[in-house]
XYZ file of C-alpha atoms in Angstrom:
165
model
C 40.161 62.122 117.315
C 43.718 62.348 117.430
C 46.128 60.400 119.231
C 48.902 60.982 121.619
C 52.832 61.122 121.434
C 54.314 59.841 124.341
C 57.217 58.053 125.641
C 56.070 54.539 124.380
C 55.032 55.641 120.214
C 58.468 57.586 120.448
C 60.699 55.223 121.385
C 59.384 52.681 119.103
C 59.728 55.215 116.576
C 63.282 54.856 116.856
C 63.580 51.545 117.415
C 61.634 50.830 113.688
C 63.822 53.977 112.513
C 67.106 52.692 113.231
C 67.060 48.701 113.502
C 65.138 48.034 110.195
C 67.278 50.095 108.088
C 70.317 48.410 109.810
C 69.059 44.826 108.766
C 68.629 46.883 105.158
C 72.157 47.827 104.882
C 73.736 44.536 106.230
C 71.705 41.544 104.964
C 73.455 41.978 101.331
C 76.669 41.665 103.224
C 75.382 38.655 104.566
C 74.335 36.998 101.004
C 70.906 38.628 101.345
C 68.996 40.088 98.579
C 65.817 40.233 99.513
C 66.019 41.775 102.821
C 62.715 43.349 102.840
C 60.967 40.114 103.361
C 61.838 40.639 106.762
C 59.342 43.758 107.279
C 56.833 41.839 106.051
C 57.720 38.855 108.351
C 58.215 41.543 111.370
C 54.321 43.237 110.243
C 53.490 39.471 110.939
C 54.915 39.018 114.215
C 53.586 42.507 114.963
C 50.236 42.033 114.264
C 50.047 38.695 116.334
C 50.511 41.139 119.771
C 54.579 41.132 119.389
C 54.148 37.679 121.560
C 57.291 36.246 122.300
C 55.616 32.988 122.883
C 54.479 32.641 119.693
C 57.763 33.364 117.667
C 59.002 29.612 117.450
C 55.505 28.701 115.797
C 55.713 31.745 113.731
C 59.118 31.741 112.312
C 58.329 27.889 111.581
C 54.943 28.977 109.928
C 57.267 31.294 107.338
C 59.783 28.740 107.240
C 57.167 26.453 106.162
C 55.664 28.632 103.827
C 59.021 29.315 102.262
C 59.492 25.530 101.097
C 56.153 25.372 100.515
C 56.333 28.233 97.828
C 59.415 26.454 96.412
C 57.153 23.307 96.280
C 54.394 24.946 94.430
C 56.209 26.462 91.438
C 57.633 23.304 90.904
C 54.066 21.612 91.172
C 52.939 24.157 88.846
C 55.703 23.637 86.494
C 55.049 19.942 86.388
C 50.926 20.101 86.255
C 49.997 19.048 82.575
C 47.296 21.227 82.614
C 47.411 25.299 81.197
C 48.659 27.596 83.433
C 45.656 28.786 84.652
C 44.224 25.491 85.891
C 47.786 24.598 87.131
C 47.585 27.514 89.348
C 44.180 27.088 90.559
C 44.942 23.309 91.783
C 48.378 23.774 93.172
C 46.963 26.444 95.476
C 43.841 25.079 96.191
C 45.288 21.693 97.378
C 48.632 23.208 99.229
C 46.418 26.385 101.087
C 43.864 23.294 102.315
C 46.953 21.437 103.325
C 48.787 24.479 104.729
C 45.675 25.175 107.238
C 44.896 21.482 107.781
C 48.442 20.975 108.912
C 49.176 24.032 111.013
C 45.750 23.345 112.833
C 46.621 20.541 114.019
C 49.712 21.638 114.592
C 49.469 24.952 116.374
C 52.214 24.891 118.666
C 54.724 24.423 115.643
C 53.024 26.058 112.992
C 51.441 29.715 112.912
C 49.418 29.653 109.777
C 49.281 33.406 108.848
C 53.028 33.308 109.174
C 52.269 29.938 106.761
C 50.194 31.069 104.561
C 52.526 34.805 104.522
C 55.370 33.061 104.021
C 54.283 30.824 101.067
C 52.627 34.339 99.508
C 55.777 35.917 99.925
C 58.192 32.734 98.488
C 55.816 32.463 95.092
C 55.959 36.484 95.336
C 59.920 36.548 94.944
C 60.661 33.529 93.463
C 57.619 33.287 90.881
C 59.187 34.929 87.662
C 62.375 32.584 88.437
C 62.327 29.503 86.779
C 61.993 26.137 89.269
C 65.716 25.040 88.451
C 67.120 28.566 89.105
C 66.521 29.398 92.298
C 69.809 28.664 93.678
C 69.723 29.572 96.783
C 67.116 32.379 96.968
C 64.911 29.820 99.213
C 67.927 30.193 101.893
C 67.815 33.905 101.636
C 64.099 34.259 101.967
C 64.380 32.138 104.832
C 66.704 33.978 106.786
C 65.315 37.502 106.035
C 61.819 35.445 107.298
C 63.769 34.511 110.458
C 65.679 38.201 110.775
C 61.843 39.375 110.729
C 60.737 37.772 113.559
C 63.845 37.606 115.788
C 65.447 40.961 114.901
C 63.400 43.575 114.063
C 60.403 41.756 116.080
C 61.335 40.223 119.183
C 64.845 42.057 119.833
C 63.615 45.148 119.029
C 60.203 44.832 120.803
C 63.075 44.057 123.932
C 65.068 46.871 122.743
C 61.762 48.857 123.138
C 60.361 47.719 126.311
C 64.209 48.411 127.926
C 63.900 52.019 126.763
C 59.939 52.468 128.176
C 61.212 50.864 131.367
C 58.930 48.610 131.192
C-alpha cells in the first residue's frame, strides 16, 4: 500500500531539508566537528514521539552518555587485562549501571538517549587516545544538545506552525 503526500509529510520535508543542513554548515563555525551527531541525537528524540516533555531527560540521557563514553575508554585504557576482556567488563559493568541509574532516575535520565549517547561518544572518540581528546567531549555534547533542541524540538515547532496545528 502506498502512502499519502499531504500538507503535514511536506512540510516536514522541508523543515528536515533546510534546518539540518543549516546546523551542517554552521556547527564548524561554532568549534564543531562532529556535527552529525546531532541527526543521530534528533532520530532519538524523534523516535520517542517528538515529546517535548521528555527533552530535558533526553538531552541529559546523551549528556550522560557522552561522559560516560569518555569514562569508558579511559577504564579500558587502565584495565590490566587484554583488550578484549577490557572491553567486555567496562561495558558490561557501565551498560548495567547506565540502566540501573536512569531507572531510577527517569525524570532526569532517558536511557536510549543514555545508552545512544555513550554508543555514539566511544563511536567518535574510540580511535583517539584517552589523553587526546581535548575537547571533542564538549563538541559531542553540544551537537547531542543541537539534536534535541534544534533540529528536534524547534523544528518539530517550526513544523507544527506551518501545519497550523
Amino acid at each position: 500500500m502506498m502512502g499519502k503526500l499531504n500538507r503535514d509529510n511536506l512540510t516536514l520535508a522541508l523543515c528536515i531539508a533546510l534546518f539540518p543542513p543549516i546546523w551542517a554548515v554552521l556547527s564548524p563555525h561554532f568549534g564543531v566537528e562532529v556535527g552529525a551527531v546531532a541527526l543521530i541525537c534528533a532520530g532519538v528524540y524523534a523516535t520517542a514521539g517528538n515529546q517535548t516533555r521528555l527533552a530535558v531527560p533526553i538531552s541529559l540521557g546523551f549528556l550522560a552518555g557522552d561522559a560516560w563514553a569518555v569514562l569508558a575508554l579511559r577504564m579500558m585504557a587502565l584495565l590490566p587485562f587484554g583488550e578484549s576482556l577490557s572491553v567486555f567488563v567496562t561495558l558490561f559493568v557501565m551498560g548495567g549501571i547506565a540502566v540501573l541509574i536512569s531507572s531510577l532516575l527517569p525524570k532526569c535520565f532517558y536511557c536510549p538517549a543514555w545508552l545512544c549517547g555513550w554508543a555514539v561518544g566511544l563511536t567518535v572518540m574510540g580511535p583517539i587516545s584517552s589523553g587526546e581528546l581535548g575537547n571533542l567531549p564538549l563538541q559531542i555534547g553540544a551537537a547531542m544538545l543541537a539534536g534535541v533542541w534544534y533540529v528536534g524540538v524547534a523544528v518539530e515547532w517550526i513544523h507544527q506552525k506551518l501545519c497550523g496545528k
